Coordinates of C-alpha atoms and ligand atoms in Angstrom, one line a residue:
M10 CA 31.8 -8.5 10.4
N11 CA 32.4 -9.4 14.1
S12 CA 29.5 -9.5 16.5
K13 CA 30.2 -6.2 18.1
D14 CA 30.1 -4.5 14.6
S15 CA 27.0 -6.4 13.8
L16 CA 25.3 -5.2 17.0
R17 CA 26.3 -1.6 16.2
V18 CA 24.9 -1.9 12.7
S19 CA 21.7 -3.4 14.0
R20 CA 21.3 -0.5 16.5
H21 CA 21.8 2.0 13.7
L22 CA 19.3 0.2 11.5
I23 CA 16.6 0.3 14.2
D24 CA 17.1 4.1 14.3
E25 CA 16.9 4.3 10.5
R26 CA 13.8 2.1 10.4
D27 CA 12.2 4.2 13.1
A28 CA 13.0 7.3 11.0
A29 CA 11.4 5.7 8.0
A30 CA 8.3 4.7 10.0
A31 CA 8.0 8.2 11.5
T32 CA 8.1 9.7 8.0
F33 CA 5.2 7.5 7.0
A34 CA 3.3 8.3 10.2
R35 CA 3.8 12.0 9.6
M36 CA 2.8 11.7 6.0
N37 CA -0.6 10.0 6.7
S38 CA -1.5 10.0 10.4
L39 CA -5.1 8.9 9.7
P40 CA -5.3 8.1 6.0
V41 CA -8.7 6.3 6.1
L42 CA -10.3 9.5 7.5
D43 CA -8.7 11.8 5.0
P44 CA -9.9 10.8 1.5
Q45 CA -8.2 12.7 -1.4
S46 CA -10.1 11.5 -4.4
P47 CA -13.7 11.0 -5.6
E48 CA -13.3 7.2 -5.3
A49 CA -12.0 7.4 -1.7
R50 CA -14.6 10.0 -0.7
A51 CA -17.4 7.7 -1.9
I52 CA -16.1 4.9 0.4
F53 CA -15.6 7.4 3.3
H54 CA -19.1 8.8 3.0
L55 CA -20.6 5.3 2.9
A56 CA -18.6 4.4 6.1
I57 CA -19.8 7.6 7.9
V58 CA -23.5 7.3 6.9
S59 CA -23.6 3.5 7.8
G60 CA -21.7 4.4 11.0
I61 CA -24.4 6.9 12.0
I62 CA -27.2 4.4 11.1
F63 CA -25.5 1.6 13.2
T64 CA -25.0 4.0 16.1
L65 CA -28.6 5.1 16.1
I66 CA -29.8 1.4 16.1
F67 CA -27.5 0.7 19.0
I68 CA -28.7 3.6 21.0
I69 CA -32.4 2.9 20.3
V70 CA -32.2 -0.9 21.0
A71 CA -29.9 -0.5 24.1
G72 CA -32.1 2.4 25.3
M73 CA -35.3 0.3 25.0
I74 CA -33.7 -2.6 26.9
V75 CA -32.6 -0.4 29.7
Y76 CA -36.0 1.3 29.9
A77 CA -37.8 -2.1 30.0
L78 CA -35.4 -3.3 32.7
M79 CA -36.1 -0.3 34.9
R80 CA -39.8 0.1 34.2
Y81 CA -40.8 -3.6 34.5
R82 CA -38.4 -4.9 37.2
W83 CA -39.9 -6.8 40.0
R84 CA -40.9 -4.7 43.0
E85 CA -41.8 -5.8 46.6
G86 CA -45.5 -6.5 47.0
E87 CA -46.3 -6.1 43.3
A88 CA -48.4 -8.6 41.5
E89 CA -47.2 -10.2 38.2
P90 CA -47.8 -7.8 35.3
R91 CA -50.4 -8.6 32.7
Q92 CA -49.1 -11.3 30.2
L93 CA -49.5 -10.6 26.5
A94 CA -49.1 -13.2 23.7
G95 CA -48.6 -11.8 20.2
N96 CA -49.1 -8.3 18.8
K97 CA -49.5 -8.1 15.0
A98 CA -48.8 -4.4 14.8
V99 CA -45.6 -4.6 16.7
E100 CA -44.5 -7.7 14.6
I101 CA -45.1 -5.8 11.4
V102 CA -43.2 -2.7 12.6
W103 CA -40.1 -4.7 13.8
T104 CA -40.0 -6.6 10.5
A105 CA -40.5 -3.6 8.3
I106 CA -38.0 -1.3 9.9
P107 CA -35.0 -3.6 9.6
C108 CA -36.0 -4.5 6.0
L109 CA -36.1 -0.8 5.2
I110 CA -32.6 -0.2 6.8
V111 CA -31.2 -3.1 4.8
V112 CA -32.7 -1.6 1.6
V113 CA -31.3 1.8 2.4
L114 CA -27.8 0.3 3.1
F115 CA -28.0 -1.7 -0.1
L116 CA -28.7 1.4 -2.2
L117 CA -26.0 3.5 -0.5
T118 CA -23.5 0.6 -1.0
W119 CA -24.5 0.2 -4.6
Q120 CA -24.0 3.9 -5.2
S121 CA -20.6 3.9 -3.6
M122 CA -19.5 0.9 -5.5
N123 CA -20.4 2.5 -8.8
A124 CA -18.5 5.6 -7.8
S125 CA -15.4 3.9 -6.5
D126 CA -15.2 1.0 -8.9
P127 CA -16.4 1.7 -12.5
P128 CA -15.8 -0.9 -15.2
A129 CA -12.2 -1.5 -16.2
A130 CA -10.7 0.5 -19.1
A131 CA -9.7 -1.5 -22.3
T132 CA -6.0 -0.7 -21.8
P133 CA -4.8 0.0 -18.3
D134 CA -2.7 3.1 -17.6
I135 CA -0.6 1.1 -15.1
V136 CA 0.0 -2.6 -14.5
I137 CA 1.0 -3.2 -10.9
T138 CA 2.5 -6.5 -9.9
G139 CA 2.8 -7.6 -6.2
H140 CA 6.0 -9.5 -5.4
Q141 CA 7.3 -10.8 -2.1
W142 CA 8.0 -8.0 -0.9
W143 CA 7.8 -5.1 -3.3
W144 CA 5.7 -3.6 -6.0
E145 CA 6.5 -3.4 -9.7
A146 CA 4.7 -0.7 -11.8
R147 CA 4.6 -0.8 -15.6
Y148 CA 3.1 1.9 -17.8
P149 CA 2.1 0.0 -21.0
K150 CA 1.4 3.2 -22.9
S151 CA 4.9 4.7 -22.4
G152 CA 6.9 1.6 -21.5
V153 CA 8.2 3.0 -18.2
I154 CA 9.0 0.3 -15.6
T155 CA 9.7 1.2 -12.0
A156 CA 9.3 -0.1 -8.4
N157 CA 7.7 1.0 -5.2
E158 CA 7.2 4.5 -6.3
I159 CA 4.1 5.0 -8.6
H160 CA 3.8 8.4 -10.2
I161 CA 0.4 9.6 -11.5
P162 CA -0.9 12.8 -13.0
A163 CA -3.3 14.5 -10.5
G164 CA -6.9 15.3 -11.3
R165 CA -7.9 12.4 -13.5
P166 CA -8.7 8.7 -12.9
L167 CA -6.2 6.1 -14.0
S168 CA -7.0 2.5 -14.7
I169 CA -4.8 0.0 -12.9
R170 CA -4.5 -3.7 -13.6
L171 CA -3.3 -5.7 -10.6
E172 CA -1.3 -8.9 -10.9
S173 CA 0.7 -11.1 -8.6
A174 CA 4.1 -12.8 -9.2
D175 CA 3.8 -15.2 -6.3
V176 CA 1.1 -15.1 -3.5
L177 CA -1.9 -13.0 -2.6
H178 CA -1.1 -9.4 -1.8
E179 CA -3.4 -6.5 -1.4
F180 CA -2.9 -3.0 -3.0
W181 CA -4.2 -0.3 -0.8
V182 CA -3.8 3.5 -0.9
A183 CA -6.4 4.5 1.7
Q184 CA -6.5 8.2 0.6
L185 CA -7.0 7.5 -3.1
T186 CA -8.9 4.3 -3.8
R187 CA -10.4 1.0 -2.6
K188 CA -8.4 -2.0 -1.5
M189 CA -7.9 -4.8 -4.1
A190 CA -6.1 -8.1 -3.9
T191 CA -3.5 -9.1 -6.4
V192 CA -4.1 -12.8 -7.2
P193 CA -1.7 -15.1 -9.1
D194 CA -3.1 -15.8 -12.6
H195 CA -6.2 -13.7 -12.1
P196 CA -5.7 -10.0 -12.9
N197 CA -7.9 -7.6 -10.9
H198 CA -8.7 -4.0 -11.7
I199 CA -9.1 -0.7 -9.9
W200 CA -9.2 3.0 -10.6
I201 CA -6.9 5.5 -8.9
Q202 CA -7.1 9.2 -8.7
A203 CA -5.7 12.1 -6.7
D204 CA -7.3 15.5 -6.3
A205 CA -4.1 17.4 -6.1
P206 CA -0.3 16.9 -6.3
A207 CA 1.0 15.2 -3.2
T208 CA 2.7 12.0 -2.0
Y209 CA 0.5 9.3 -0.6
L210 CA 1.3 6.1 1.3
G211 CA 0.4 2.7 -0.1
V212 CA 0.7 -0.6 1.8
C213 CA 0.1 -4.3 1.3
S214 CA -2.9 -5.2 3.4
E215 CA -3.0 -9.0 2.9
F216 CA -0.5 -11.1 4.9
C217 CA 2.0 -12.4 2.4
G218 CA 4.9 -13.7 4.4
T219 CA 7.9 -12.5 6.5
Q220 CA 8.2 -9.0 5.2
H221 CA 4.5 -8.3 4.6
A222 CA 4.8 -5.3 7.0
W223 CA 7.6 -3.8 4.8
M224 CA 5.7 -3.8 1.5
H225 CA 5.1 -0.1 1.4
F226 CA 5.0 2.1 -1.7
L227 CA 4.6 5.7 -2.5
V228 CA 2.0 7.2 -4.9
V229 CA 3.4 10.5 -6.2
A230 CA 0.7 12.6 -7.8
E231 CA 2.1 15.4 -9.9
T232 CA 0.9 18.1 -12.3
P233 CA 0.5 16.7 -15.9
E234 CA 3.7 18.6 -16.9
Q235 CA 5.7 17.1 -14.0
F236 CA 4.3 13.7 -14.7
A237 CA 5.3 13.9 -18.4
A238 CA 8.8 15.0 -17.4
W239 CA 9.1 12.1 -15.0
E240 CA 8.0 9.6 -17.7
K241 CA 10.5 11.1 -20.1
A242 CA 13.3 10.8 -17.5
Q243 CA 12.4 7.2 -16.6
L244 CA 12.4 6.2 -20.3
A245 CA 16.0 7.3 -20.7
P246 CA 18.5 4.5 -20.5
A247 CA 21.0 4.5 -17.7
K248 CA 24.2 6.4 -18.2
I249 CA 27.2 4.1 -18.6
P250 CA 30.2 5.3 -16.5
D251 CA 33.4 4.8 -18.4
S252 CA 35.9 5.2 -15.7
G253 CA 36.5 5.3 -12.0
S254 CA 34.7 3.7 -9.0
A255 CA 31.3 3.8 -10.6
A256 CA 32.6 1.9 -13.7
Q257 CA 34.1 -0.7 -11.5
G258 CA 30.7 -0.9 -9.7
L259 CA 28.9 -1.6 -13.0
A260 CA 31.5 -4.3 -13.8
I261 CA 30.8 -6.0 -10.4
F262 CA 27.1 -5.8 -11.0
Q263 CA 27.5 -7.5 -14.4
E264 CA 29.9 -10.1 -13.2
H265 CA 27.9 -11.2 -10.2
S266 CA 24.5 -12.8 -10.4
C267 CA 22.8 -9.4 -9.8
I268 CA 21.8 -9.5 -13.5
N269 CA 19.9 -12.7 -13.0
C270 CA 17.3 -10.7 -11.0
H271 CA 17.6 -7.0 -11.9
A272 CA 17.3 -5.0 -15.1
I273 CA 19.1 -1.8 -15.9
N274 CA 18.0 -0.3 -19.2
G275 CA 21.1 0.3 -21.3
T276 CA 23.1 -2.6 -19.9
A277 CA 23.0 -6.3 -20.5
A278 CA 20.8 -6.7 -17.3
E279 CA 17.2 -7.3 -18.2
A280 CA 15.8 -9.8 -15.6
R281 CA 12.5 -9.0 -14.0
V282 CA 12.7 -11.0 -10.8
G283 CA 13.7 -8.1 -8.6
P284 CA 13.1 -4.3 -9.0
D285 CA 14.2 -2.5 -12.1
L286 CA 17.2 -0.4 -11.1
T287 CA 17.5 1.9 -14.2
H288 CA 16.6 5.0 -12.2
F289 CA 17.1 3.5 -8.7
A290 CA 18.7 6.7 -7.3
S291 CA 15.7 8.8 -8.2
R292 CA 13.5 6.8 -5.8
R293 CA 12.9 7.9 -2.2
I294 CA 12.6 4.6 -0.5
L295 CA 14.7 1.4 -0.3
G296 CA 13.5 -2.2 0.3
A297 CA 9.8 -1.2 -0.2
G298 CA 10.0 1.4 2.5
V299 CA 12.1 -0.4 5.1
V300 CA 14.5 2.6 5.0
D301 CA 14.9 5.8 3.1
N302 CA 16.9 5.6 0.0
T303 CA 20.1 7.4 1.2
P304 CA 23.7 6.6 0.3
A305 CA 24.4 5.3 3.8
N306 CA 21.4 3.0 3.7
L307 CA 22.3 1.8 0.3
R308 CA 25.7 0.8 1.6
R309 CA 24.1 -1.1 4.5
W310 CA 21.8 -2.8 2.0
L311 CA 24.7 -3.9 -0.2
T312 CA 26.8 -5.0 2.8
D313 CA 24.0 -7.2 4.2
P314 CA 20.5 -7.0 2.8
Q315 CA 19.3 -9.7 5.2
L316 CA 20.2 -7.4 8.1
V317 CA 18.2 -4.5 6.7
K318 CA 15.2 -6.6 5.7
P319 CA 15.3 -10.1 7.1
G320 CA 13.9 -12.7 4.7
V321 CA 14.3 -10.4 1.6
K322 CA 14.9 -12.5 -1.5
M323 CA 18.2 -10.7 -2.2
P324 CA 21.1 -12.8 -1.0
D325 CA 24.0 -11.6 1.0
Y326 CA 26.9 -11.5 -1.5
K327 CA 29.5 -10.9 1.1
F328 CA 30.9 -8.0 -0.9
S329 CA 34.1 -6.5 0.4
E330 CA 34.0 -2.9 1.6
A331 CA 35.7 -1.7 -1.6
Q332 CA 33.2 -3.6 -3.7
V333 CA 30.3 -2.1 -1.7
T334 CA 31.7 1.4 -2.3
Q335 CA 32.1 0.8 -6.0
L336 CA 28.6 -0.7 -6.3
A337 CA 27.1 2.2 -4.3
D338 CA 29.0 4.7 -6.4
Y339 CA 27.5 3.1 -9.5
F340 CA 23.9 2.9 -8.2
E341 CA 24.0 6.6 -7.1
T342 CA 24.6 7.5 -10.8
L343 CA 21.3 5.9 -11.7
Q344 CA 19.2 9.1 -11.4
Ligands
CUA409 CU1 2.2 -8.3 0.2 CU2 1.4 -8.4 2.3

């Protein structure tokens, strides 16, 4: 690719990225102020009640200071005011009131923590692993493995075990649950729940390297029937194309080192370094949200992943245009 082409592609990508960012912005303009689960509401209410208490303290303390400054300021011809030393009643009051506030905040926090973070279930519903820079989701009960798009049935709490494949990440879906770090060799646990079917934005909220900002994911809450249908579809092995461009794409995938990192159920590829691609085309985002998963963006990704997501662990294979077409044709069959 010459530099003029490369510039043109970059310009196009900036537009695409803006489009993806705008989608996320529209989806959740102020997610922390819009809780959509009992767990997130408990946290939200604690924030609001504490915020009111802090505001009142500020107004009272600042008001008393301003009053004292005005009332007792030095005036021409006035004698020095009467000097006092010690006042037991005042001392008791200004010790007791802050203690009481701390106790109230402690009780409110305790209540919210119990509501938002009950003890872990014996078997998690989902195991989520943070990678540089994407998320793997495994469903131990059914065997589904996917990436960057976590489906859940709405209306009931699900237990999640959080792991990390490399460094510290932080799993955060502001509308549905608390934040929790993924720590190498130290599984953590949270509960997630959504009141109603909808799609929620998740992000990584712990700086984890170059592409920390593009470690988004979607939580797709569905009716129990839709969720069961999704699980069934995800469990099906990938269809093997027997002829044409897609079949050539599969051959390229298997002949190159793609299979050293990716898995496609139904083929020889079963590595777990990169995202599972078995149902790649059913997912809405590409590169953990850096762009929407469209055929055009897929071609850009295959042509030069480093241009789409600088620093991404996927190398640039320098595929020819024909190879990119064949690979893209194959990946688009992975519904
Ligand atoms: Cu992962 Cu920040």
